[in-house]
Short mmCIF file of C-alpha atoms in Angstrom, two decimals:
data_model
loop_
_atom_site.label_atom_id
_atom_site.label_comp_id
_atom_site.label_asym_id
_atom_site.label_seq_id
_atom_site.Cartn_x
_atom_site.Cartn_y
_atom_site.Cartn_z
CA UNK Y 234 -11.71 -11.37 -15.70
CA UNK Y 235 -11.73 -15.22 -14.45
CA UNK Y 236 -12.99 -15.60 -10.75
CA UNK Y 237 -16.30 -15.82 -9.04
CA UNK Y 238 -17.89 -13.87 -6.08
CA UNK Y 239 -20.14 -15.98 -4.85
CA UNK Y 240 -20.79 -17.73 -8.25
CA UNK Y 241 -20.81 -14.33 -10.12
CA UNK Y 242 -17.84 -13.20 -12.17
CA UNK Y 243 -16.24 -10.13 -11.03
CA UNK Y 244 -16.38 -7.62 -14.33
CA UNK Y 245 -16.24 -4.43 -12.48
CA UNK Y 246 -14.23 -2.61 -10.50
CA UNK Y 247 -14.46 0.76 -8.56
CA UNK Y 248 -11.15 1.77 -7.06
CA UNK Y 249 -11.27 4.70 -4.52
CA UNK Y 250 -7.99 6.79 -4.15
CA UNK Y 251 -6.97 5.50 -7.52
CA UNK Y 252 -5.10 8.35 -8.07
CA UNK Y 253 -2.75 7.65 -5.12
CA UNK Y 254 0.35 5.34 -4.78
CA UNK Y 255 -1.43 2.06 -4.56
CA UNK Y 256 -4.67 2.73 -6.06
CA UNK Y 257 -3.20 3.54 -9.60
CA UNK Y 258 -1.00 -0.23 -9.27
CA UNK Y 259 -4.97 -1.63 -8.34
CA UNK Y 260 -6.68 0.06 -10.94
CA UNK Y 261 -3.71 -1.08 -13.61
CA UNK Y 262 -3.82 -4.94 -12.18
CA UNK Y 263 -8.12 -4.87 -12.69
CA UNK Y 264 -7.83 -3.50 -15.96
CA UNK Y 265 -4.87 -6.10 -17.14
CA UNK Y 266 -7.27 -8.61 -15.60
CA UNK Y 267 -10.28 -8.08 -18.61
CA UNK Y 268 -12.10 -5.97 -15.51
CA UNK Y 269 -14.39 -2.75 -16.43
CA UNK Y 270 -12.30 -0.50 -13.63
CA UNK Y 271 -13.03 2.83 -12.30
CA UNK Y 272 -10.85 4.68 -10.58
CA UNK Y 273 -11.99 7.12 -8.40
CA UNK Y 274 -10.07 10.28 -7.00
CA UNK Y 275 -10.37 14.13 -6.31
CA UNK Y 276 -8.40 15.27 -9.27
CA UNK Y 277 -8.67 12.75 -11.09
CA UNK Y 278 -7.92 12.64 -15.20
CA UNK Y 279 -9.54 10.19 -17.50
CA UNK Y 280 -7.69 8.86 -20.44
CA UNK Y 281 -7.90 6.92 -23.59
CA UNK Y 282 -6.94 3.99 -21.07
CA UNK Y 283 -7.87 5.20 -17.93
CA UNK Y 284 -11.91 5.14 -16.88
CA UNK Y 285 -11.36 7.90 -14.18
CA UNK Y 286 -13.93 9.88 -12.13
CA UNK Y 287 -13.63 12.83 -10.12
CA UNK Y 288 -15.48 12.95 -6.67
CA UNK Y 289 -14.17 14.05 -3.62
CA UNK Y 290 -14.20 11.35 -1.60
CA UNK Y 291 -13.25 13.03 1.66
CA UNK Y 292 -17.20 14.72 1.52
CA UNK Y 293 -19.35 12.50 -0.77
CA UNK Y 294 -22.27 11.30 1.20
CA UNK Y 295 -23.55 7.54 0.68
CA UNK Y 296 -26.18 8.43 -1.30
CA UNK Y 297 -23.60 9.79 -4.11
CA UNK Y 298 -21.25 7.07 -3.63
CA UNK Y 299 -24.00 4.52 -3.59
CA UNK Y 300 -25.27 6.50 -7.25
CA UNK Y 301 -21.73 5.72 -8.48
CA UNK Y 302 -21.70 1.95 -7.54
CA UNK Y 303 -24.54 1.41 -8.90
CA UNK Y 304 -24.21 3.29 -12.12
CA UNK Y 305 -20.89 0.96 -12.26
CA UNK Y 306 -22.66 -2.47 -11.62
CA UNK Y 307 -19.87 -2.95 -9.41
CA UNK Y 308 -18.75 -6.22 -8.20
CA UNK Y 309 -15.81 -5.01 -6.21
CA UNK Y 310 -14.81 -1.43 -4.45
CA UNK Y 311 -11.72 -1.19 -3.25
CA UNK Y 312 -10.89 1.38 -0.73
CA UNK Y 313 -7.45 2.69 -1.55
CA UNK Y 314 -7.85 6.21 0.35
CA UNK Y 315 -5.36 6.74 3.29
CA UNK Y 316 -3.44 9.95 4.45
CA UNK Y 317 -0.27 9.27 6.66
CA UNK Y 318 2.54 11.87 5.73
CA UNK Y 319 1.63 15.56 6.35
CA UNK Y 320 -1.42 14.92 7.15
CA UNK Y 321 -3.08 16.17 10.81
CA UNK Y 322 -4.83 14.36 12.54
CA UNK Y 323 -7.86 15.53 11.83
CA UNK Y 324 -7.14 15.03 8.18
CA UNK Y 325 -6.24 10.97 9.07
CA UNK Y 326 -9.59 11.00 11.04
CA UNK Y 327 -11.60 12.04 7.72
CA UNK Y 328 -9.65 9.67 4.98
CA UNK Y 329 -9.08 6.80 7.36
CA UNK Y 330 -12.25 6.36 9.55
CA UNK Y 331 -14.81 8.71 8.41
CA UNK Y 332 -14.70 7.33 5.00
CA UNK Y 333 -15.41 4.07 5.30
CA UNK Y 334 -17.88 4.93 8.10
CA UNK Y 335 -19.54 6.57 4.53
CA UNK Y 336 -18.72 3.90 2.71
CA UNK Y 337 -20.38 1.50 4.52
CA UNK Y 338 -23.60 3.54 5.18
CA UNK Y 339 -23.99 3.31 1.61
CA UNK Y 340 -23.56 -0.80 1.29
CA UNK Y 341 -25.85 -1.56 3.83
CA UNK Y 342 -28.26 0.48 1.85
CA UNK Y 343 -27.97 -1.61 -1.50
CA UNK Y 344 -30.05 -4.63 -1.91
CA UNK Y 345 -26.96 -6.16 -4.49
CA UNK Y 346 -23.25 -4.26 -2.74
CA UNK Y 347 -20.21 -4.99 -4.33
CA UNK Y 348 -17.50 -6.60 -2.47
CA UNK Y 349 -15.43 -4.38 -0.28
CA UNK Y 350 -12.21 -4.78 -0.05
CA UNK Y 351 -10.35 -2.22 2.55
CA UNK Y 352 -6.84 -1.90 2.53
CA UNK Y 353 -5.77 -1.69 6.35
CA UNK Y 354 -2.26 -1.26 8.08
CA UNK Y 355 0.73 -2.87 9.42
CA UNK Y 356 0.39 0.04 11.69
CA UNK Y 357 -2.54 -0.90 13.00
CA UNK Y 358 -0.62 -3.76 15.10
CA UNK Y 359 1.36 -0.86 16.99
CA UNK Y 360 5.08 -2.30 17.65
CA UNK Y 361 5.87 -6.04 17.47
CA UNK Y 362 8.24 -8.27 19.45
CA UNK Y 363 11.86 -8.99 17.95
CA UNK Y 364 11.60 -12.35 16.59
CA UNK Y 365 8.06 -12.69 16.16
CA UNK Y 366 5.77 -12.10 13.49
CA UNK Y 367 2.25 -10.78 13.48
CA UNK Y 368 -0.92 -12.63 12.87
CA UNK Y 369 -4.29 -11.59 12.12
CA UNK Y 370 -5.63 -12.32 15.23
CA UNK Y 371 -2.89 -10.87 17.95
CA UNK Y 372 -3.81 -7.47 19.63
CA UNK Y 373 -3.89 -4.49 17.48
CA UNK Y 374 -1.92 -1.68 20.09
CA UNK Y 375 -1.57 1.27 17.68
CA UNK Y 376 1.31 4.02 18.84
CA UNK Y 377 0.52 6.72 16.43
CA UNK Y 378 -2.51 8.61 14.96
CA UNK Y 379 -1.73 6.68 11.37
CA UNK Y 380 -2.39 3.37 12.83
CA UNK Y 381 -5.68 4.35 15.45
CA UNK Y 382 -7.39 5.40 12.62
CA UNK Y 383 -7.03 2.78 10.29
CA UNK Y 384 -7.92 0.61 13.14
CA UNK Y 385 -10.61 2.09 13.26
CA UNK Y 386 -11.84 1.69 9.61
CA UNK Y 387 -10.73 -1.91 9.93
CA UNK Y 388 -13.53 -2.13 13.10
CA UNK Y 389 -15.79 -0.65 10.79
CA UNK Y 390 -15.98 -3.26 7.98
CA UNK Y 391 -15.62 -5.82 10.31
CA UNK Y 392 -18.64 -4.78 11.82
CA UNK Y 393 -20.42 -3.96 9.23
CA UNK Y 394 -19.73 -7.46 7.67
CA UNK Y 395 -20.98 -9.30 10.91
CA UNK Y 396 -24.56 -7.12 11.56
CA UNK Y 397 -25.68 -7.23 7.74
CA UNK Y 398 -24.73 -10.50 6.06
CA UNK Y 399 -25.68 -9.18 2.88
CA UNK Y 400 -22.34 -7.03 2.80
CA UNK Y 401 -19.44 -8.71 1.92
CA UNK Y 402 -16.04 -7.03 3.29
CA UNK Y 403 -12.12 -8.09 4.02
CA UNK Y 404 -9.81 -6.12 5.38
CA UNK Y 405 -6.29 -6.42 3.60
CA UNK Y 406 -3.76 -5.39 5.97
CA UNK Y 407 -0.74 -4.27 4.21
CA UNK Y 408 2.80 -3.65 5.45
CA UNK Y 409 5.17 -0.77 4.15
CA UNK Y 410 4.51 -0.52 0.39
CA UNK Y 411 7.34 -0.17 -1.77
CA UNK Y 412 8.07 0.38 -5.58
CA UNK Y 413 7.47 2.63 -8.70
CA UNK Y 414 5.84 5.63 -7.60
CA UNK Y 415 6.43 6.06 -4.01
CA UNK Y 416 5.36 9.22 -2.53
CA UNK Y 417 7.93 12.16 -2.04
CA UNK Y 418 6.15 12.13 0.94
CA UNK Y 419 7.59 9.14 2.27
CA UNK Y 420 10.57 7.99 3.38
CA UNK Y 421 11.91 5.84 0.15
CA UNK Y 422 10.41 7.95 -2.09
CA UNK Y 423 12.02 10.88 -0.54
CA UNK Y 424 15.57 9.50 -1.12
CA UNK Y 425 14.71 8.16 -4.72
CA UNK Y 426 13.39 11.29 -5.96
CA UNK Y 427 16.75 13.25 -4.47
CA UNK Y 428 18.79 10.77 -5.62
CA UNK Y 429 17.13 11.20 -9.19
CA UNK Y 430 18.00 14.98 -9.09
CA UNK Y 431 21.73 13.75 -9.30
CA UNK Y 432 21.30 10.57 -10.81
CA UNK Y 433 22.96 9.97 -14.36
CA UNK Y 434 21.28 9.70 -17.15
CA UNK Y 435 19.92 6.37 -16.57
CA UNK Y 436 18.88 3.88 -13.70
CA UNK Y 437 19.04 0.83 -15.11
CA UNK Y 438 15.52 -1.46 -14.49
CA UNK Y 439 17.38 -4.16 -12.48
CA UNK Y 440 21.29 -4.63 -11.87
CA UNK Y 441 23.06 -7.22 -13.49
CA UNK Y 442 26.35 -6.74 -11.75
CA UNK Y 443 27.12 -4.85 -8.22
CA UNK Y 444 27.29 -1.40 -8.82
CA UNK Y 445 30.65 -0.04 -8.15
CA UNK Y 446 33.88 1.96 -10.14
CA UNK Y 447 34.01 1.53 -14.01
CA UNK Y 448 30.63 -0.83 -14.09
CA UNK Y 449 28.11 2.38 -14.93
CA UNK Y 450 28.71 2.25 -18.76
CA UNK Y 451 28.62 5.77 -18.90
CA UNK Y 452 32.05 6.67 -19.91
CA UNK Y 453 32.97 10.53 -21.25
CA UNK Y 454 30.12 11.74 -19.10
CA UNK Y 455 30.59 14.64 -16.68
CA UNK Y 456 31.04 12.73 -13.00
CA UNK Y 457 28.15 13.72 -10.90
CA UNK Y 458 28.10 15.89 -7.65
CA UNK Y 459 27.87 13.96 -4.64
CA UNK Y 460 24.41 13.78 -3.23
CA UNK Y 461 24.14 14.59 0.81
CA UNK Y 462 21.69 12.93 2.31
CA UNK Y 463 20.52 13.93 6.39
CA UNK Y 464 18.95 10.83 8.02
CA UNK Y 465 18.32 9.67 11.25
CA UNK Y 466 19.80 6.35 12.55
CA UNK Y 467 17.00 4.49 10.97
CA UNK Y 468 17.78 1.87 13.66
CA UNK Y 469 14.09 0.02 12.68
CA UNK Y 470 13.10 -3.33 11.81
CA UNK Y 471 10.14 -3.38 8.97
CA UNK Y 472 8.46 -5.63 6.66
CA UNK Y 473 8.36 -4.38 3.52
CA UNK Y 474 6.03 -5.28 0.28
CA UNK Y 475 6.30 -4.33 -3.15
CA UNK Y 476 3.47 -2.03 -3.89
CA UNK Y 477 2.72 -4.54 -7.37
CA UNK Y 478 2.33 -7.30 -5.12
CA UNK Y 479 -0.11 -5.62 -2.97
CA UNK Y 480 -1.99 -4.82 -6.40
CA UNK Y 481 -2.17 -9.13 -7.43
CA UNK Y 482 -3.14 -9.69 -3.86
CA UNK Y 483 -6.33 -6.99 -3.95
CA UNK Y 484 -7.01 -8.90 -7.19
CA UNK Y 485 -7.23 -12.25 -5.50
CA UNK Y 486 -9.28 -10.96 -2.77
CA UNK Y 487 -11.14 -9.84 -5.57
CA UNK Y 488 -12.81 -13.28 -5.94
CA UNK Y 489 -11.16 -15.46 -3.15
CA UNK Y 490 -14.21 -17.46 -1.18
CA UNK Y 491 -14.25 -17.67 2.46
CA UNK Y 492 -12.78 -14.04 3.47
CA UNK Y 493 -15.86 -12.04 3.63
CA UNK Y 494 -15.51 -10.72 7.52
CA UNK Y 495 -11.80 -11.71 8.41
CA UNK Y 496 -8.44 -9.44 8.29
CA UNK Y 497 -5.29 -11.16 6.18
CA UNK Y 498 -1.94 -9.58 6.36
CA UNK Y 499 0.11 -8.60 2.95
CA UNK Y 500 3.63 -7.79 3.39
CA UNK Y 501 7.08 -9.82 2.93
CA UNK Y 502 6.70 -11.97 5.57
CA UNK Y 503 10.42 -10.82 6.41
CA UNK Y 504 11.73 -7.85 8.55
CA UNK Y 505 14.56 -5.56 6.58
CA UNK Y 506 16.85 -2.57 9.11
CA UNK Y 507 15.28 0.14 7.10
CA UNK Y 508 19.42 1.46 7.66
CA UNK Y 509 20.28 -1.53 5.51
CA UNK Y 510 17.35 -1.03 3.04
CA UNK Y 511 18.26 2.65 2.67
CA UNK Y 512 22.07 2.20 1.89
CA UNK Y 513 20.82 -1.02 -0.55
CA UNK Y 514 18.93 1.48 -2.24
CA UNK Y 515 21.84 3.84 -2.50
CA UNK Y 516 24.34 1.78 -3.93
CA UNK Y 517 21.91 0.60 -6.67
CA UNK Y 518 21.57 4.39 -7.80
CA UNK Y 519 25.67 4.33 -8.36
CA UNK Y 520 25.79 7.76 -7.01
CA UNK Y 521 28.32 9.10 -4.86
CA UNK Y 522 26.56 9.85 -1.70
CA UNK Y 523 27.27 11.18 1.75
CA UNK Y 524 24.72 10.48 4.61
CA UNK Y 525 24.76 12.84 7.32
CA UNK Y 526 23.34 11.68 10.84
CA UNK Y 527 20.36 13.31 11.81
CA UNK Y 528 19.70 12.64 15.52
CA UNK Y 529 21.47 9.47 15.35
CA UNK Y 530 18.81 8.70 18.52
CA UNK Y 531 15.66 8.98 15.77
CA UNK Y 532 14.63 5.94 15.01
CA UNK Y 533 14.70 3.66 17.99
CA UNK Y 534 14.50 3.99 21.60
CA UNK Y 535 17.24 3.09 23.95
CA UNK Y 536 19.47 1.61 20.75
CA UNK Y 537 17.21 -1.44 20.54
CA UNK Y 538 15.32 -2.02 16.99
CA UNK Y 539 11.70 -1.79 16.83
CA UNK Y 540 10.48 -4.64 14.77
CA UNK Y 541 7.47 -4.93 12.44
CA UNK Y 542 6.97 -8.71 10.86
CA UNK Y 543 3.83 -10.08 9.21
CA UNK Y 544 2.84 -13.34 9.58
CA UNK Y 545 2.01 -13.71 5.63
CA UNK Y 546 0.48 -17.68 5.67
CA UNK Y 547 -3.14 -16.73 5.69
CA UNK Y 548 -2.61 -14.69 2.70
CA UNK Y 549 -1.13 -17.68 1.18
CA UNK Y 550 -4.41 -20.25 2.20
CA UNK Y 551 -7.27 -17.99 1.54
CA UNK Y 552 -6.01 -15.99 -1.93
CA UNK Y 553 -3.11 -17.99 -2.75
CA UNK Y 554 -0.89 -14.85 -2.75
CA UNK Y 555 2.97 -14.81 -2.16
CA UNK Y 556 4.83 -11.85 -2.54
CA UNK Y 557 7.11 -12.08 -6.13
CA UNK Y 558 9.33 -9.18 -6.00
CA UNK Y 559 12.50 -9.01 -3.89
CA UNK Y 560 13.69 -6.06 -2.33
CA UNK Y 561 16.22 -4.74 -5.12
CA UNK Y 562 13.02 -5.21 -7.77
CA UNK Y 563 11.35 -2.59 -5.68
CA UNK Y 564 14.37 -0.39 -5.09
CA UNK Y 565 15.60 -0.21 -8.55
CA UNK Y 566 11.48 0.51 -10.13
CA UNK Y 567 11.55 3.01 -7.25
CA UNK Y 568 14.86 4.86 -8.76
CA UNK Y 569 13.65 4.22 -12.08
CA UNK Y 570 10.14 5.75 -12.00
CA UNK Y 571 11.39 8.96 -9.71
#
């Protein structure tokens, strides 16, 4: 793997969570990079290409994570734990705070720590204002559980960073991941993966033509059932990110100089109607669909959007990261993987 850290090359990697959504797209970008990559989960299954270690992380003391860093000779960890959907909050306390509490016990301890990179929250910011984008160093105003916690990991690095300057630590804070392997949990993932029930018999990788009547190319097959689908309004402004872009930009924070102790936003830069996003992602499956309101109130308050926007240009200065992947990218690896 090219890149320095601090003059050293980064040639291993320990990815915690790699079993989840983005840690197995962060493992996968280390290991395409020439990087000796560990990836680190409860149940997780090692393969012929796969280095994987099971621990769980949501108990492991420092001393046991330490013993696995150092066993590694790890020049980076990246902390890809997080627990949002289903999850109490209790359970958010433990994976999103507690955690890296742990996980930083155990750097400060280690004469020679790897790099820490922490992947933070969009929802850390709380709401935004329509119009205007988010920068690293506005007010974080969390609204839910989700984004308190992870604020309060992100405190914890930062911290950590500033009272031992042997620790080096950046906070990546990532808007709403989308892509190939969304969680059912979630609400993208939810649709592709009911979509895929009725899908036919293939999703194409990427459109070349707008989906519509007679473009399928799947003529003399059995016309499939329409799929119902019950959603709220949806009446939300987000900024979305392709989960594989997240992935290059943990790589470039990886061995970027100058953002040991500072937070840098990864997202789009733009803010979709998730409404819009939703029916975009529809069409591109070329199923019949129906969608149901839900509490056409859900969504927003009072009819007005909420809007979340990142302010992306520090990402762009200190790693030299812009996201790659447009929207229909993401959608249609999204349909394709579910």
């Amino acid at each position: 793997m090219t890149g320095s850290r601090g003059g050293t090359t980064v040639r291993s990697a320990v990815v915690l969570g790699g079993g989840g959504f983005l840690g197995r797209h962060i493992g996968s970008v280390f290991r395409q990079a020439g990087a000796r990559t560990l990836t680190v989960s409860r149940n997780a299954a090692a393969s012929a290409t796969v280095r994987a270690a099971a621990l769980d992380l949501s108990t492991a003391p420092p001393e046991r994570l330490a013993e696995l860093l150092a066993a590694e000779r790890a020049d980076v960890v990246v902390n890809a734990v997080g627990r949002v959907w289903g999850a109490s909050d209790a359970e958010m306390e433990d994976a999103n705070a507690r955690l890296v509490r742990r996980l930083a016990v155990c750097l400060t301890a280690m004469e020679r720590p790897p790099r820490l990179i922490q992947l933070g929250s969009i929802h850390e910011y709380g709401p935004g204002t329509p119009g205007t984008a988010l920068a690293e160093d506005g007010e974080a105003r969390p609204d839910t559980a989700y984004g308190r916690t992870k604020l309060l990991g992100t405190h914890t690095v930062l911290d950590t960073v500033r009272d031992h300057p042997h620790v080096e630590g950046v906070v990546l804070r990532v808007a709403n991941a989308l892509g190939p392997g969304a969680p059912r949990g979630s609400l993208f993932g939810s649709i592709a993966h009911r979509l895929a029930e009725g899908a036919r018999p293939q999703i194409p990788a990427r459109p070349t033509v707008e989906p519509g009547p007679g473009t399928g190319g799947d003529e003399g097959l059995p016309e499939p059932a329409t799929v119902v689908l019950t959603l709220p309004a949806l009446r939300v402004c987000r900024d979305f990110v392709d989960v594989r872009d997240v992935a290059d930009a943990v790589l470039a924070a990886a061995t970027a100089t100058e953002v040991s102790g500072r937070i840098v936003n990864i997202g789009s830069g733009r803010p979709v109607l998730v409404r819009q996003l939703v029916e975009r992602l529809v069409a591109l499956s070329g199923l019949p669909v129906r969608i149901d309101p839900a509490g056409e109130s859900g969504g927003a308050g009072g009819g007005a959007a909420l809007w979340q926007q990142l302010d992306i240009s520090l990402a762009h200065k200190l790693l030299d990261w812009s996201p790659r992947r447009d929207p229909d990218e993401s959608l249609c690896a999204l349909l394709a993987a579910a």
